[in-house]
Amino acid sequence: MPKHTFKVEWGDTDAAGIVFYPNYYRWMDNSTHAFFETIGYSSVVLFEEDRMGLPILEANCRFFTPSFFGNRIEVTSEIAEVKDKVFRIEHTFRRGETLLAQGYEVRAWTDFSNGKPKAQPIPDELREKFMHHLKQEIS
Amino acid sequence: MPKHTFKVEWGDTDAAGIVFYPNYYRWMDNSTHAFFETIGYSSVVLFEEDRMGLPILEANCRFFTPSFFGNRIEVTSEIAEVKDKVFRIEHTFRRGETLLAQGYEVRAWTDFSNGKPKAQPIPDELREKFMHHLKQEIS
Amino acid sequence: MPKHTFKVEWGDTDAAGIVFYPNYYRWMDNSTHAFFETIGYSSVVLFEEDRMGLPILEANCRFFTPSFFGNRIEVTSEIAEVKDKVFRIEHTFRRGETLLAQGYEVRAWTDFSNGKPKAQPIPDELREKFMHHLKQEIS
Amino acid sequence: MPKHTFKVEWGDTDAAGIVFYPNYYRWMDNSTHAFFETIGYSSVVLFEEDRMGLPILEANCRFFTPSFFGNRIEVTSEIAEVKDKVFRIEHTFRRGETLLAQGYEVRAWTDFSNGKPKAQPIPDELREKFMHHLKQEIS
């Protein structure tokens, strides 16, 4: 499962001293781009050479424990669902053993080459890579 | 219904030329603070004088149409649900007649005065004000 | 002198409860775009139709008084210097009578139409408009 | 010389596809906090235990080459000047061999323990650590 770690910066907090929540969505976006790089799809190359992008359809996050300046946060990103043109990626934020937040993004595999962005079927090669990073349901 | 209008700024967009989606959560946060000011609860006064705040438990947004630099966006904020200590506020983003995005935040009425933040029952006075801004279900 | 007013939002502050300083540069950027709109140059139109932009060469700000969540801030923007391809715009931030910060940006009138951005002589029409918003030196 | 490396994220760019310049000030702020951690002063500990902070008096940055999504940027931070209560820290941004930007921050060693923040003489121990990271002038 692709993971990466980052540190809460000074400007990420608000006047209550805890992380300003929209930053979690910025971190989810970062994590999705990192996930794609891990599986061999650089979003720079995708967008600049192929004019393919991953616009957001929905994003959700539930917040369990506040985080603070200086915290080291680990994000785990997993594919939770794959449809024809759309997939759902889930991000879990932990500080050590503590679950901080859990969110997901629904994104569409999208062609930007013709003015108006248009969702496309997810190619088999990408679909196969997704399969290696599917969320493990606890049975 | 409390509404306010703002403009998409240059830095709100990303390399694809459309609004970077985490900004919508920043705008939802702004709109909630504006909503509270409208009903007579300034979050500055609340936090500084009473040590009461509104930490987030969950936030969700669905995105229907991309928005761009220079767009004038109107947000409507309505109370969608009120429980004992927790409420859900819904934000609808429109550019003219076009529905751009619709989201909600679940927040807890929280006492910050004793180190560890602790959710409290929503006071009757606030609960009553919420009633005047309840989301109108279409029947 | 073009002025505009905005409010410090919750997420603009940091854990010390004061505005996170990089936001002032975001506000300077916003103010420059607003200034151009005031004098009849919409940066959207400029960039999308003419592929002209205003990339930054230098930005500076001095901070005199901290600002806080909920503060209403007025920015005044004036042209402080105009060279062949480059101009300097100065932004003054006030809360009521209190001077909060004063900064400037040096920007180049730049053609983005040919891959590599290239600075161009400022057209006479724009130069003339600048003249109406020149900073008044106190003599 | 304390250095650290980071990656330009998707949301750091603007509609022209280049980094939105205020992010450089965010990165300078991050780098100053990282610098202090390197020399044994955690800004979390400083602020929470000693109520000491480093508010900004001035920040400046000159931009030489645009940077883009996915770029890996290295920042070098050096102390450029130390006065009684105030110091200047300089940050140099490079992508490989290419100089992207160079900036500085002037900050005051400040006591936040008594309501109104008050600048204090920089303690000898900190002053000595600064000496090990002084900017090397080329003679």
Coordinates of C-alpha atoms in Angstrom, one line a residue:
Chain A
M1 CA 0.0 0.0 0.0
P2 CA 1.5 3.3 -1.1
K3 CA 2.3 5.4 2.0
H4 CA 4.0 8.7 2.5
T5 CA 4.9 10.8 5.5
F6 CA 4.8 14.6 5.9
K7 CA 5.1 17.1 8.7
V8 CA 2.4 19.6 9.8
E9 CA 3.8 23.1 9.0
W10 CA 3.3 26.2 11.1
G11 CA 0.9 27.8 8.5
D12 CA -1.3 24.7 8.4
T13 CA -2.7 25.5 11.9
D14 CA -5.4 28.0 12.7
A15 CA -6.1 30.3 15.6
A16 CA -7.3 27.4 17.8
G17 CA -3.8 25.9 17.4
I18 CA -5.1 22.8 15.5
V19 CA -4.8 22.0 11.8
F20 CA -7.1 24.0 9.6
Y21 CA -9.2 21.2 8.2
P22 CA -9.2 22.1 4.4
N23 CA -5.5 21.2 4.5
Y24 CA -6.5 17.5 4.8
Y25 CA -8.0 17.8 1.3
R26 CA -4.8 19.4 0.0
W27 CA -3.0 16.4 1.5
M28 CA -5.4 13.9 0.0
D29 CA -4.8 15.6 -3.4
N30 CA -1.0 15.4 -2.8
S31 CA -1.4 11.7 -1.8
T32 CA -3.3 10.9 -5.0
H33 CA -0.6 12.4 -7.1
A34 CA 2.0 10.5 -5.1
F35 CA 0.0 7.3 -5.5
F36 CA -0.1 7.7 -9.3
E37 CA 3.6 8.3 -9.4
T38 CA 4.2 5.1 -7.3
I39 CA 2.3 3.1 -9.9
G40 CA 4.2 4.6 -12.8
Y41 CA 1.8 7.4 -13.8
S42 CA 3.3 10.8 -13.3
S43 CA 0.5 13.4 -13.3
V44 CA 2.9 15.9 -15.0
V45 CA 3.5 13.6 -17.9
L46 CA -0.1 12.6 -18.1
F47 CA -1.3 16.2 -18.2
E48 CA 1.4 17.7 -20.3
E49 CA 1.9 14.9 -22.9
D50 CA -1.4 13.1 -23.0
R51 CA -3.7 15.9 -21.7
M52 CA -5.2 13.4 -19.3
G53 CA -6.2 14.5 -15.8
L54 CA -8.1 13.3 -12.8
P55 CA -10.7 16.0 -11.9
I56 CA -12.6 15.5 -8.6
L57 CA -16.3 14.5 -8.5
E58 CA -16.6 14.1 -4.7
A59 CA -14.3 14.3 -1.7
N60 CA -15.2 13.4 1.9
C61 CA -13.2 13.3 5.1
R62 CA -14.0 12.3 8.7
F63 CA -11.9 13.8 11.5
F64 CA -11.3 11.7 14.6
T65 CA -8.4 13.4 16.4
P66 CA -7.0 16.9 16.0
S67 CA -3.4 17.3 14.7
F68 CA -0.9 20.0 15.6
F69 CA 2.1 21.9 14.3
G70 CA 5.1 19.6 14.1
N71 CA 3.2 16.3 14.0
R72 CA 4.5 13.7 11.6
I73 CA 1.6 12.3 9.7
E74 CA 1.6 9.1 7.7
V75 CA -1.0 8.7 4.8
T76 CA -1.9 5.4 3.3
S77 CA -3.7 5.5 0.0
E78 CA -5.8 2.6 -1.4
I79 CA -8.1 2.1 -4.3
A80 CA -11.6 1.5 -2.8
E81 CA -13.7 1.2 -6.0
V82 CA -13.2 1.1 -9.7
K83 CA -16.0 1.8 -12.2
D84 CA -15.9 2.3 -15.9
K85 CA -14.6 5.9 -16.0
V86 CA -14.5 6.7 -12.3
F87 CA -12.5 5.4 -9.3
R88 CA -12.6 6.0 -5.5
I89 CA -9.3 6.4 -3.6
E90 CA -9.2 6.2 0.1
H91 CA -6.7 8.0 2.3
T92 CA -6.0 7.2 6.0
F93 CA -4.1 9.6 8.1
R94 CA -2.2 8.4 11.2
R95 CA 0.1 9.9 13.8
G96 CA 2.0 6.9 15.1
E97 CA -0.8 4.5 16.1
T98 CA -3.5 7.2 16.4
L99 CA -6.0 7.4 13.6
L100 CA -6.4 11.1 12.8
A101 CA -8.7 11.2 9.8
Q102 CA -10.0 9.1 7.0
G103 CA -11.2 10.3 3.7
Y104 CA -11.9 9.5 0.1
E105 CA -11.9 11.1 -3.3
V106 CA -14.0 10.1 -6.3
R107 CA -12.2 11.1 -9.5
A108 CA -12.8 10.6 -13.3
W109 CA -10.2 9.6 -15.8
T110 CA -10.5 12.6 -18.1
D111 CA -9.4 13.8 -21.5
F112 CA -8.5 17.5 -21.5
S113 CA -7.3 17.6 -25.1
N114 CA -10.5 19.0 -26.7
G115 CA -11.4 22.1 -24.8
K116 CA -14.2 20.6 -22.9
P117 CA -12.9 17.9 -20.4
K118 CA -14.5 14.5 -21.1
A119 CA -14.4 11.4 -18.9
Q120 CA -13.0 8.3 -20.6
P121 CA -13.0 4.5 -19.8
I122 CA -10.1 3.8 -17.5
P123 CA -7.5 1.9 -19.6
D124 CA -6.8 -1.7 -18.9
E125 CA -3.2 -1.1 -17.9
L126 CA -4.2 1.4 -15.3
R127 CA -7.1 -0.8 -14.1
E128 CA -4.6 -3.6 -13.6
K129 CA -2.3 -1.5 -11.5
F130 CA -5.3 -0.4 -9.4
M131 CA -5.9 -4.0 -8.6
H132 CA -2.6 -4.3 -6.8
H133 CA -3.6 -1.5 -4.5
L134 CA -7.1 -2.4 -3.7
K135 CA -8.3 -1.8 -0.2
Q136 CA -8.3 -5.0 1.8
E137 CA -11.7 -5.5 3.4
I138 CA -11.6 -7.1 6.8
S139 CA -13.8 -10.2 6.5
Chain B
M1 CA -31.1 31.9 3.9
P2 CA -27.7 33.4 4.5
K3 CA -25.8 33.9 1.3
H4 CA -22.5 35.5 0.4
T5 CA -20.6 36.1 -2.8
F6 CA -16.9 36.0 -3.5
K7 CA -14.6 36.0 -6.4
V8 CA -12.2 33.2 -7.5
E9 CA -8.7 34.6 -7.1
W10 CA -5.7 33.8 -9.4
G11 CA -4.0 31.6 -6.8
D12 CA -7.2 29.5 -6.3
T13 CA -6.6 27.8 -9.6
D14 CA -4.2 25.0 -10.5
A15 CA -2.1 24.1 -13.5
A16 CA -5.2 22.7 -15.3
G17 CA -6.7 26.3 -15.1
I18 CA -9.6 25.2 -12.8
V19 CA -10.1 25.8 -9.1
F20 CA -8.0 23.6 -6.9
Y21 CA -10.7 21.6 -5.1
P22 CA -9.5 22.0 -1.5
N23 CA -10.4 25.7 -1.8
Y24 CA -14.1 24.7 -1.7
Y25 CA -13.6 23.4 1.8
R26 CA -11.9 26.7 2.7
W27 CA -14.9 28.5 1.3
M28 CA -17.2 26.2 3.3
D29 CA -15.3 27.1 6.4
N30 CA -15.5 30.8 5.6
S31 CA -19.3 30.4 4.9
T32 CA -19.9 28.7 8.2
H33 CA -18.2 31.6 10.1
A34 CA -20.2 34.1 8.0
F35 CA -23.4 32.2 8.8
F36 CA -22.7 32.4 12.5
E37 CA -22.0 36.1 12.3
T38 CA -25.3 36.5 10.4
I39 CA -27.2 34.9 13.3
G40 CA -25.4 36.9 15.9
Y41 CA -22.6 34.6 16.9
S42 CA -19.2 36.0 16.1
S43 CA -16.7 33.1 16.1
V44 CA -14.0 35.5 17.3
V45 CA -16.1 36.5 20.3
L46 CA -17.1 32.9 20.9
F47 CA -13.6 31.6 20.9
E48 CA -11.9 34.5 22.7
E49 CA -14.4 35.3 25.3
D50 CA -16.2 32.0 25.8
R51 CA -13.6 29.5 24.6
M52 CA -16.3 27.9 22.5
G53 CA -15.5 26.6 19.0
L54 CA -16.9 24.5 16.2
P55 CA -14.4 21.8 15.3
I56 CA -15.2 19.7 12.2
L57 CA -16.2 16.1 12.4
E58 CA -16.8 15.5 8.7
A59 CA -16.9 17.4 5.5
N60 CA -18.1 16.4 2.1
C61 CA -18.4 18.1 -1.2
R62 CA -19.7 17.0 -4.6
F63 CA -18.4 18.9 -7.7
F64 CA -20.7 19.3 -10.7
T65 CA -19.1 22.0 -12.8
P66 CA -15.6 23.4 -12.8
S67 CA -15.0 27.0 -11.8
F68 CA -12.4 29.4 -13.0
F69 CA -10.3 32.5 -12.2
G70 CA -12.5 35.6 -12.0
N71 CA -15.8 33.7 -11.5
R72 CA -18.2 35.3 -9.1
I73 CA -19.6 32.5 -6.8
E74 CA -22.6 32.7 -4.6
V75 CA -22.8 30.4 -1.5
T76 CA -26.0 29.6 0.3
S77 CA -25.7 28.1 3.8
E78 CA -28.5 26.2 5.5
I79 CA -28.8 24.0 8.6
A80 CA -29.6 20.5 7.4
E81 CA -29.6 18.7 10.8
V82 CA -29.4 19.5 14.5
K83 CA -28.6 16.8 17.1
D84 CA -27.8 17.2 20.8
K85 CA -24.2 18.5 20.4
V86 CA -23.6 18.3 16.7
F87 CA -25.1 20.0 13.6
R88 CA -24.8 19.7 9.9
I89 CA -24.6 22.8 7.7
E90 CA -25.0 22.6 4.0
H91 CA -23.3 24.9 1.5
T92 CA -24.5 25.3 -2.2
F93 CA -22.1 27.0 -4.6
R94 CA -23.6 28.7 -7.7
R95 CA -22.2 30.8 -10.6
G96 CA -25.3 32.6 -11.8
E97 CA -27.9 29.8 -12.4
T98 CA -25.2 27.1 -12.7
L99 CA -24.8 24.7 -9.8
L100 CA -21.1 24.3 -9.2
A101 CA -20.8 22.2 -6.0
Q102 CA -22.7 21.2 -3.0
G103 CA -21.2 20.2 0.3
Y104 CA -21.8 19.9 4.0
E105 CA -19.9 20.1 7.2
V106 CA -20.7 18.3 10.5
R107 CA -19.5 20.3 13.4
A108 CA -19.6 19.9 17.2
W109 CA -20.5 22.8 19.7
T110 CA -17.3 22.5 21.7
D111 CA -15.8 23.9 24.9
F112 CA -12.1 24.7 24.6
S113 CA -11.7 26.1 28.1
N114 CA -10.3 23.1 29.8
G115 CA -7.3 22.0 27.7
K116 CA -9.0 19.0 26.1
P117 CA -11.8 20.2 23.8
K118 CA -15.2 18.7 24.9
A119 CA -18.5 18.7 23.0
Q120 CA -21.4 20.3 24.8
P121 CA -25.2 20.3 24.2
I122 CA -26.1 23.1 21.7
P123 CA -27.7 25.9 23.8
D124 CA -31.5 26.5 23.3
E125 CA -30.9 30.1 22.1
L126 CA -28.5 28.8 19.3
R127 CA -30.8 25.9 18.5
E128 CA -33.7 28.3 18.0
K129 CA -31.7 30.5 15.6
F130 CA -30.8 27.3 13.6
M131 CA -34.5 26.7 13.2
H132 CA -34.9 29.9 11.2
H133 CA -32.3 28.7 8.7
L134 CA -33.3 25.1 8.3
K135 CA -33.0 23.6 4.9
Q136 CA -36.3 23.6 3.1
E137 CA -37.0 20.1 1.8
I138 CA -39.0 20.0 -1.4
S139 CA -42.1 17.9 -0.7
Chain C
M1 CA -6.3 55.2 -5.7
P2 CA -7.8 51.7 -6.2
K3 CA -8.7 50.3 -2.8
H4 CA -10.5 47.2 -1.7
T5 CA -11.5 45.7 1.6
F6 CA -11.5 42.1 2.7
K7 CA -11.9 40.2 6.0
V8 CA -9.3 38.0 7.7
E9 CA -10.7 34.4 7.5
W10 CA -10.3 31.7 10.2
G11 CA -7.8 29.7 8.1
D12 CA -5.6 32.8 7.5
T13 CA -4.3 32.6 11.1
D14 CA -1.6 30.4 12.6
A15 CA -1.1 28.7 15.9
A16 CA 0.0 32.0 17.5
G17 CA -3.5 33.4 16.6
I18 CA -2.1 36.0 14.2
V19 CA -2.3 36.1 10.4
F20 CA 0.2 33.7 8.8
Y21 CA 2.4 36.1 6.9
P22 CA 2.5 34.5 3.4
N23 CA -1.2 35.4 3.2
Y24 CA -0.2 39.0 2.8
Y25 CA 1.5 38.1 -0.5
R26 CA -1.7 36.3 -1.6
W27 CA -3.6 39.5 -0.8
M28 CA -1.0 41.6 -2.7
D29 CA -1.5 39.3 -5.7
N30 CA -5.3 39.6 -5.4
S31 CA -4.9 43.4 -5.1
T32 CA -2.9 43.6 -8.3
H33 CA -5.5 41.7 -10.2
A34 CA -8.2 43.9 -8.7
F35 CA -6.1 47.0 -9.7
F36 CA -5.9 45.8 -13.3
E37 CA -9.6 45.2 -13.4
T38 CA -10.2 48.7 -12.1
I39 CA -8.2 50.2 -14.9
G40 CA -10.0 48.1 -17.5
Y41 CA -7.6 45.2 -17.9
S42 CA -9.1 41.9 -16.8
S43 CA -6.3 39.4 -16.1
V44 CA -8.6 36.6 -17.3
V45 CA -9.1 38.3 -20.6
L46 CA -5.5 39.3 -20.9
F47 CA -4.3 35.7 -20.3
E48 CA -6.9 33.8 -22.2
E49 CA -7.3 36.0 -25.2
D50 CA -4.0 37.8 -25.5
R51 CA -1.8 35.3 -23.6
M52 CA -0.3 38.3 -21.7
G53 CA 0.5 37.9 -18.0
L54 CA 2.3 39.7 -15.2
P55 CA 4.8 37.3 -13.7
I56 CA 6.5 38.4 -10.5
L57 CA 10.2 39.4 -10.4
E58 CA 10.3 40.5 -6.7
A59 CA 8.0 40.9 -3.8
N60 CA 8.6 42.6 -0.5
C61 CA 6.5 43.3 2.5
R62 CA 7.2 45.0 5.9
F63 CA 4.9 44.1 8.8
F64 CA 4.1 46.7 11.4
T65 CA 1.2 45.4 13.4
P66 CA -0.2 41.9 13.7
S67 CA -3.7 41.3 12.3
F68 CA -6.2 38.8 13.5
F69 CA -9.2 36.7 12.5
G70 CA -12.3 38.8 11.8
N71 CA -10.2 42.0 11.1
R72 CA -11.5 44.1 8.2
I73 CA -8.5 45.1 6.1
E74 CA -8.3 47.8 3.5
V75 CA -5.6 47.7 0.8
T76 CA -4.6 50.6 -1.3
S77 CA -2.7 49.9 -4.5
E78 CA -0.6 52.4 -6.3
I79 CA 2.0 52.3 -9.1
A80 CA 5.3 53.3 -7.7
E81 CA 7.6 52.9 -10.7
V82 CA 7.2 52.2 -14.4
K83 CA 10.2 51.1 -16.6
D84 CA 10.2 49.8 -20.2
K85 CA 8.9 46.3 -19.5
V86 CA 8.6 46.3 -15.8
F87 CA 6.6 48.1 -13.1
R88 CA 6.4 48.3 -9.4
I89 CA 3.0 48.3 -7.6
E90 CA 2.8 49.2 -3.9
H91 CA 0.2 47.9 -1.5
T92 CA -0.7 49.4 1.8
F93 CA -2.7 47.4 4.3
R94 CA -4.7 49.3 7.0
R95 CA -7.2 48.3 9.7
G96 CA -9.0 51.5 10.4
E97 CA -6.3 54.0 10.9
T98 CA -3.7 51.4 11.9
L99 CA -1.0 50.7 9.3
L100 CA -0.6 46.9 9.3
A101 CA 1.8 46.3 6.5
Q102 CA 3.3 47.8 3.4
G103 CA 4.6 45.9 0.4
Y104 CA 5.5 46.0 -3.2
E105 CA 5.6 43.7 -6.2
V106 CA 7.8 44.1 -9.3
R107 CA 6.2 42.5 -12.3
A108 CA 6.9 42.2 -16.0
W109 CA 4.5 42.7 -18.8
T110 CA 4.9 39.3 -20.4
D111 CA 3.9 37.5 -23.6
F112 CA 3.1 33.8 -22.9
S113 CA 2.0 33.0 -26.5
N114 CA 5.2 31.3 -27.6
G115 CA 6.0 28.6 -25.1
K116 CA 8.8 30.5 -23.3
P117 CA 7.4 33.6 -21.6
K118 CA 9.0 36.9 -22.9
A119 CA 8.8 40.4 -21.3
Q120 CA 7.5 43.0 -23.7
P121 CA 7.5 46.9 -23.6
I122 CA 4.5 48.1 -21.6
P123 CA 2.0 49.4 -24.2
D124 CA 1.3 53.2 -24.2
E125 CA -2.3 52.7 -23.4
L126 CA -1.5 50.8 -20.2
R127 CA 1.4 53.2 -19.4
E128 CA -1.1 56.1 -19.5
K129 CA -3.5 54.4 -17.2
F130 CA -0.7 53.7 -14.7
M131 CA 0.0 57.5 -14.7
H132 CA -3.4 58.1 -13.2
H133 CA -2.6 55.8 -10.2
L134 CA 0.9 56.9 -9.5
K135 CA 2.0 57.0 -5.9
Q136 CA 1.9 60.5 -4.6
E137 CA 5.2 61.3 -3.0
I138 CA 5.0 63.6 0.0
S139 CA 7.2 66.6 -0.7
Chain D
M1 CA 24.4 24.9 5.9
P2 CA 20.9 23.5 6.7
K3 CA 19.2 22.4 3.5
H4 CA 16.0 20.6 2.8
T5 CA 14.2 19.4 -0.3
F6 CA 10.5 19.4 -1.2
K7 CA 8.3 18.8 -4.2
V8 CA 6.0 21.3 -5.9
E9 CA 2.5 20.0 -5.4
W10 CA -0.4 20.2 -7.9
G11 CA -2.2 22.9 -5.9
D12 CA 0.9 25.1 -5.7
T13 CA 0.5 26.1 -9.3
D14 CA -1.8 28.7 -10.8
A15 CA -3.7 29.0 -14.1
A16 CA -0.6 29.9 -15.9
G17 CA 0.8 26.5 -14.9
I18 CA 3.7 28.0 -12.8
V19 CA 4.0 28.1 -9.1
F20 CA 1.8 30.8 -7.4
Y21 CA 4.4 33.1 -5.9
P22 CA 3.1 33.4 -2.4
N23 CA 4.0 29.7 -1.9
Y24 CA 7.7 30.7 -1.8
Y25 CA 7.0 32.7 1.4
R26 CA 5.2 29.6 2.8
W27 CA 8.3 27.6 1.9
M28 CA 10.6 30.3 3.5
D29 CA 8.5 30.1 6.7
N30 CA 8.8 26.2 6.6
S31 CA 12.5 26.5 6.1
T32 CA 13.0 28.8 9.0
H33 CA 11.2 26.4 11.3
A34 CA 13.3 23.5 9.8
F35 CA 16.4 25.6 10.4
F36 CA 15.6 26.1 14.0
E37 CA 14.9 22.5 14.5
T38 CA 18.3 21.6 13.0
I39 CA 20.1 23.8 15.5
G40 CA 18.1 22.3 18.4
Y41 CA 15.3 24.8 18.8
S42 CA 11.9 23.3 18.1
S43 CA 9.4 26.1 17.4
V44 CA 6.7 23.9 19.0
V45 CA 8.6 23.6 22.2
L46 CA 9.6 27.3 22.1
F47 CA 6.1 28.5 21.7
E48 CA 4.2 26.0 23.9
E49 CA 6.7 25.8 26.8
D50 CA 8.5 29.1 26.7
R51 CA 5.9 31.3 24.8
M52 CA 8.7 32.5 22.6
G53 CA 8.1 33.0 18.9
L54 CA 9.7 34.5 15.8
P55 CA 7.2 37.0 14.3
I56 CA 8.1 38.4 10.9
L57 CA 9.2 42.1 10.4
E58 CA 10.0 41.9 6.7
A59 CA 10.1 39.3 3.9
N60 CA 11.5 39.7 0.5
C61 CA 12.0 37.3 -2.5
R62 CA 13.4 37.7 -6.0
F63 CA 12.3 35.3 -8.6
F64 CA 14.7 34.2 -11.3
T65 CA 13.2 31.2 -13.0
P66 CA 9.6 29.8 -12.9
S67 CA 9.1 26.4 -11.2
F68 CA 6.4 23.9 -12.1
F69 CA 4.4 21.0 -10.7
G70 CA 6.5 18.0 -9.8
N71 CA 9.8 20.0 -9.6
R72 CA 12.1 18.9 -6.7
I73 CA 13.3 22.1 -5.0
E74 CA 16.2 22.4 -2.6
V75 CA 16.3 25.3 -0.1
T76 CA 19.5 26.4 1.7
S77 CA 19.0 28.6 4.7
E78 CA 21.7 30.8 6.2
I79 CA 21.8 33.5 8.8
A80 CA 22.7 36.7 7.0
E81 CA 22.7 39.2 9.9
V82 CA 22.2 39.2 13.7
K83 CA 21.3 42.3 15.7
D84 CA 20.3 42.6 19.3
K85 CA 16.7 41.3 19.1
V86 CA 16.4 40.8 15.4
F87 CA 18.0 38.5 12.8
R88 CA 17.9 38.0 9.0
I89 CA 17.7 34.6 7.5
E90 CA 18.3 34.0 3.8
H91 CA 16.8 31.2 1.7
T92 CA 18.0 30.1 -1.6
F93 CA 15.8 27.9 -3.9
R94 CA 17.4 25.7 -6.5
R95 CA 16.2 23.0 -8.9
G96 CA 19.3 21.1 -9.6
E97 CA 21.9 23.7 -10.6
T98 CA 19.2 26.3 -11.6
L99 CA 18.7 29.2 -9.2
L100 CA 15.0 29.7 -8.9
A101 CA 14.6 32.3 -6.2
Q102 CA 16.4 34.0 -3.4
G103 CA 14.7 35.6 -0.4
Y104 CA 15.1 36.7 3.2
E105 CA 13.1 37.1 6.3
V106 CA 13.7 39.5 9.1
R107 CA 12.4 38.2 12.4
A108 CA 12.4 39.2 16.0
W109 CA 13.0 37.0 19.0
T110 CA 9.8 37.6 20.8
D111 CA 8.2 36.9 24.1
F112 CA 4.4 36.0 23.8
S113 CA 3.9 35.3 27.5
N114 CA 2.4 38.6 28.5
G115 CA -0.5 39.3 26.1
K116 CA 1.3 41.9 24.1
P117 CA 4.2 40.3 22.2
K118 CA 7.6 41.9 23.1
A119 CA 10.9 41.5 21.3
Q120 CA 13.8 40.3 23.5
P121 CA 17.6 40.2 23.2
I122 CA 18.6 37.1 21.4
P123 CA 20.1 34.8 24.0
D124 CA 23.9 34.0 23.8
E125 CA 23.3 30.3 23.3
L126 CA 21.1 30.9 20.2
R127 CA 23.5 33.7 19.0
E128 CA 26.3 31.2 19.1
K129 CA 24.4 28.6 17.1
F130 CA 23.6 31.3 14.5
M131 CA 27.4 31.8 14.1
H132 CA 27.8 28.3 12.8
H133 CA 25.3 29.0 10.0
L134 CA 26.4 32.4 8.9
K135 CA 26.2 33.2 5.2
Q136 CA 29.6 32.9 3.7
E137 CA 30.4 36.1 1.8
I138 CA 32.5 35.6 -1.3
S139 CA 35.6 37.8 -0.9

